[in-house]
PDB file of C-alpha atoms in Angstrom:
ATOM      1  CA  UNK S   1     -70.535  11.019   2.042  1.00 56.00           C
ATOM      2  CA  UNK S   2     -68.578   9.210   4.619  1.00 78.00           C
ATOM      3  CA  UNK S   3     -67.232  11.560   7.019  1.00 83.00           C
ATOM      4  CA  UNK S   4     -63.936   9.282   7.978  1.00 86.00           C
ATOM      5  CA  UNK S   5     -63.550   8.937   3.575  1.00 90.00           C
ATOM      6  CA  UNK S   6     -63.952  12.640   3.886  1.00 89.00           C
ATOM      7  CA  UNK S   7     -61.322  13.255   6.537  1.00 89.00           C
ATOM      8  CA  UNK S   8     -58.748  10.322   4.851  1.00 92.00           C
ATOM      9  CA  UNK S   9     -59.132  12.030   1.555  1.00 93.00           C
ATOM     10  CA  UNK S  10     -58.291  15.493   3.217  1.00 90.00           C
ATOM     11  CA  UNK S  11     -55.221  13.727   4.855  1.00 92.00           C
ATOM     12  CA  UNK S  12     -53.944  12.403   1.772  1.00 95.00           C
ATOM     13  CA  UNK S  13     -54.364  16.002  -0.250  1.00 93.00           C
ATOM     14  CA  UNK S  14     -52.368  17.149   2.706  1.00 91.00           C
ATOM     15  CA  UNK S  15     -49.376  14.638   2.806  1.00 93.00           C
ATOM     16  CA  UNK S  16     -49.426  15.420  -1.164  1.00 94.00           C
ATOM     17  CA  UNK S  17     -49.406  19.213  -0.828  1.00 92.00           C
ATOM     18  CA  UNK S  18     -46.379  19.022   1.424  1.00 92.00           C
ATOM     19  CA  UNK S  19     -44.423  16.802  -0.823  1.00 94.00           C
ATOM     20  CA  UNK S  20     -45.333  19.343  -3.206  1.00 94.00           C
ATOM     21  CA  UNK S  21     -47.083  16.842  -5.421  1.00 96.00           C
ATOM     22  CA  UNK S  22     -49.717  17.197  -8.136  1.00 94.00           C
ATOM     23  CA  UNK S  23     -52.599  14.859  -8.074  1.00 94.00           C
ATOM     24  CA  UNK S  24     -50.859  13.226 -11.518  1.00 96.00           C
ATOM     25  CA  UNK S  25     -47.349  12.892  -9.593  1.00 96.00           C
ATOM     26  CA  UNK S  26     -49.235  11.010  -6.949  1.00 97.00           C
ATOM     27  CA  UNK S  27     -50.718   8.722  -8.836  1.00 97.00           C
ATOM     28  CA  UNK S  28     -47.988   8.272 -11.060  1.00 97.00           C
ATOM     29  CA  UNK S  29     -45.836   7.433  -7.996  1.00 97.00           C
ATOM     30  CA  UNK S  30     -48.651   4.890  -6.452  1.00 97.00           C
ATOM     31  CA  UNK S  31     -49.808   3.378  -9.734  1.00 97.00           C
ATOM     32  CA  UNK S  32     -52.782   4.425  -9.626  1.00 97.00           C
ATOM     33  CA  UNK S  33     -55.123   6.349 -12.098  1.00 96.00           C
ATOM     34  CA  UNK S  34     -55.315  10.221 -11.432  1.00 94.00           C
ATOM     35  CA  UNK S  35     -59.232  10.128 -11.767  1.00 95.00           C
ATOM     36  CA  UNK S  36     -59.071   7.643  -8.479  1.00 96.00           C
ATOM     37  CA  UNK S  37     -56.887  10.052  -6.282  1.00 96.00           C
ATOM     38  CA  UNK S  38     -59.388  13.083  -6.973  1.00 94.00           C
ATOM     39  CA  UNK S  39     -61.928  10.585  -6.108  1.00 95.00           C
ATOM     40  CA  UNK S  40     -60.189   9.466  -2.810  1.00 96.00           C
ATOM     41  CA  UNK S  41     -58.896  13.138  -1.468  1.00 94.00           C
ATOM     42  CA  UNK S  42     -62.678  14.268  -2.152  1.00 91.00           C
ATOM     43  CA  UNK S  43     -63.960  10.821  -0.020  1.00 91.00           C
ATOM     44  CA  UNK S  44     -66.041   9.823  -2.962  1.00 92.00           C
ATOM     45  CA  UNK S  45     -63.780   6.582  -3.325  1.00 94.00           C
ATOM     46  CA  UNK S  46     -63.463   4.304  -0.506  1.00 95.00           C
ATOM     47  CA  UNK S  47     -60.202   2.799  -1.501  1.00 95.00           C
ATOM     48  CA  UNK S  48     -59.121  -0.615  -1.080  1.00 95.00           C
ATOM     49  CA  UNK S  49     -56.241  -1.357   1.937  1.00 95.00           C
ATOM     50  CA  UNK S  50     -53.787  -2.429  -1.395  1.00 96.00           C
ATOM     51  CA  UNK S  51     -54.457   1.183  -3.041  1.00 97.00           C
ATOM     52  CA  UNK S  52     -54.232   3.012   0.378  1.00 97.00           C
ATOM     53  CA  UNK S  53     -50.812   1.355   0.954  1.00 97.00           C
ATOM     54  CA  UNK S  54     -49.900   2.046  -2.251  1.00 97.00           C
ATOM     55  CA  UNK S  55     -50.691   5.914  -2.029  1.00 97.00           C
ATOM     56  CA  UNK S  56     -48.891   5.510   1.898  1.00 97.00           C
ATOM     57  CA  UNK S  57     -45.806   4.394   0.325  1.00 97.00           C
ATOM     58  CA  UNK S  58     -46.072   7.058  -2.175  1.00 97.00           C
ATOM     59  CA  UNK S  59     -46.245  10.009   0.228  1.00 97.00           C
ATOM     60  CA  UNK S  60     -43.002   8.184   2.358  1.00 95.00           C
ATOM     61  CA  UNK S  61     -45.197   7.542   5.214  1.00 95.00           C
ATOM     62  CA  UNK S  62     -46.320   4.273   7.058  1.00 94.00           C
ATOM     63  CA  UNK S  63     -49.985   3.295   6.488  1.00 94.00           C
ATOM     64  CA  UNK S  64     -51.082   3.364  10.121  1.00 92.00           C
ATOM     65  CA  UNK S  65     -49.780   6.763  10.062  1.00 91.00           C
ATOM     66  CA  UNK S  66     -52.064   8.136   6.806  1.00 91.00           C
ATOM     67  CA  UNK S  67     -54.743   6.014   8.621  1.00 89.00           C
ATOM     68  CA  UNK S  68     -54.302   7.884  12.086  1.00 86.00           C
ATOM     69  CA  UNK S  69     -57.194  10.367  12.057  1.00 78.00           C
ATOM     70  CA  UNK S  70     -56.761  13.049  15.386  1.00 69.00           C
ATOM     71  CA  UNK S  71     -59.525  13.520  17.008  1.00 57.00           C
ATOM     72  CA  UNK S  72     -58.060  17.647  17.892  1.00 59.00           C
ATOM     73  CA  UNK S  73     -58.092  18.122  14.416  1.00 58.00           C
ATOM     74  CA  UNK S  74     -60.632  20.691  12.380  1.00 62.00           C
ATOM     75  CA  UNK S  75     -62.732  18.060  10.667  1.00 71.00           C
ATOM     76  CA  UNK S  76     -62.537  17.084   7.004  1.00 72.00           C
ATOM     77  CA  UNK S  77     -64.778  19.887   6.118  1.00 77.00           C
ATOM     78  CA  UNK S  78     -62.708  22.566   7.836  1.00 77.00           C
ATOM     79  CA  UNK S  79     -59.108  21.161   6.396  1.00 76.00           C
ATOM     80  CA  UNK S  80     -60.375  21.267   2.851  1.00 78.00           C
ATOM     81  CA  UNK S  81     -61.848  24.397   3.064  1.00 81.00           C
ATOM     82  CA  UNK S  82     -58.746  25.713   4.939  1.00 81.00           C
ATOM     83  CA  UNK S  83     -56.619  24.360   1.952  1.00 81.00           C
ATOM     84  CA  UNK S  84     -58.552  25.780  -0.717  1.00 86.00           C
ATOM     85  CA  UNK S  85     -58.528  29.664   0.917  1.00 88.00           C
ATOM     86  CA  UNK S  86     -54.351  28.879   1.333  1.00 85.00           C
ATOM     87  CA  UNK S  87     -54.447  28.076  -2.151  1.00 86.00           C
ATOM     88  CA  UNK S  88     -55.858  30.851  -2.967  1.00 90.00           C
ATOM     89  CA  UNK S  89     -53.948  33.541  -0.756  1.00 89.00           C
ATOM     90  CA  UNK S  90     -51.021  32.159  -2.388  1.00 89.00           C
ATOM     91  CA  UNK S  91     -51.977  32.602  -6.224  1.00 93.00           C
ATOM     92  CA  UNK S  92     -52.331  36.227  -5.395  1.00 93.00           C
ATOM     93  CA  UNK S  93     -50.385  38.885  -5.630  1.00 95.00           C
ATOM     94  CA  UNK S  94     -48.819  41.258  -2.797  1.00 93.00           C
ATOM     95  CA  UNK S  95     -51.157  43.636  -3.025  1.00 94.00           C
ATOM     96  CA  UNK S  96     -54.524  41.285  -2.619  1.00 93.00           C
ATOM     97  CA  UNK S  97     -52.322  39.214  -0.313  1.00 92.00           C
ATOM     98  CA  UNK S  98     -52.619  42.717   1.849  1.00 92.00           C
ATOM     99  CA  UNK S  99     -56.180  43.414   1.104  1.00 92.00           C
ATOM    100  CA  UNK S 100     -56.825  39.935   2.008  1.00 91.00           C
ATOM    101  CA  UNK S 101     -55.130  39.845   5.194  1.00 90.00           C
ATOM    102  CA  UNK S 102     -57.352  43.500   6.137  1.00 90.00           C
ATOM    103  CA  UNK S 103     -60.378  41.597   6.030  1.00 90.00           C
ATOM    104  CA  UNK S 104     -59.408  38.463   7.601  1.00 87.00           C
ATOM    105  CA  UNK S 105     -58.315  40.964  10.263  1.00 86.00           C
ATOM    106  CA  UNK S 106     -61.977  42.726  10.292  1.00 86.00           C
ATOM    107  CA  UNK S 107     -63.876  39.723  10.078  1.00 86.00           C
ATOM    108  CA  UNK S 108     -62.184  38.331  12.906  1.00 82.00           C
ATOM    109  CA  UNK S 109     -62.756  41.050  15.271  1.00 81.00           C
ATOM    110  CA  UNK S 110     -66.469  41.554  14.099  1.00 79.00           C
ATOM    111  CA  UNK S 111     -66.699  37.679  14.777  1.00 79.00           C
ATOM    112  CA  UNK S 112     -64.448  37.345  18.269  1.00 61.00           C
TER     113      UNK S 112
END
């Protein structure tokens, strides 16, 4: 895979998750087929400039802005990755969310 698709598609499941959008919402807002926006976020789909504009116009954001990729940013990889564990920490409950938060903590200073 294309690491810039990669990092665009992370982007975009970014912009979504703070508009607190579903993948369906998304599309539904851009016109565009669910199925494509997995594809996309996932940078399996290189999407057209119409269906990127569309999806930029979705989120309330201008295209060059969706587009801008920063350089000081974790790459692609790392956002996803750092999405899917927040995801997860959040569908827990307070006790896990404690437990979880202990080894974060241990790992960390057996790492650093």
């Amino acid at each position: 895979m294309d690491d810039f698709l990669i990092m665009i598609g992370a982007k975009i499941r970014q912009e979504r998750k703070k508009l607190g959008y579903s993948q369906d919402a998304l599309a539904d807002k851009a016109g565009l087929h669910n199925t494509y926006i997995g594809g996309i976020e996932r940078g399996e789909k290189n999407a057209t400039v119409t269906s990127m504009k569309k999806i930029a116009d979705a989120l309330e954001m201008p295209l060059f802005q969706l587009l801008k990729i920063e350089t000081e940013e974790p790459d692609a990889e790392d956002i996803i990755v750092i999405d899917e564990i927040g995801e997860f920490y959040r569908s827990q409950n307070a006790e896990a969310k404690k437990v979880i938060k202990r080894i974060v903590k241990v790992l960390g200073e057996e790492i650093g």
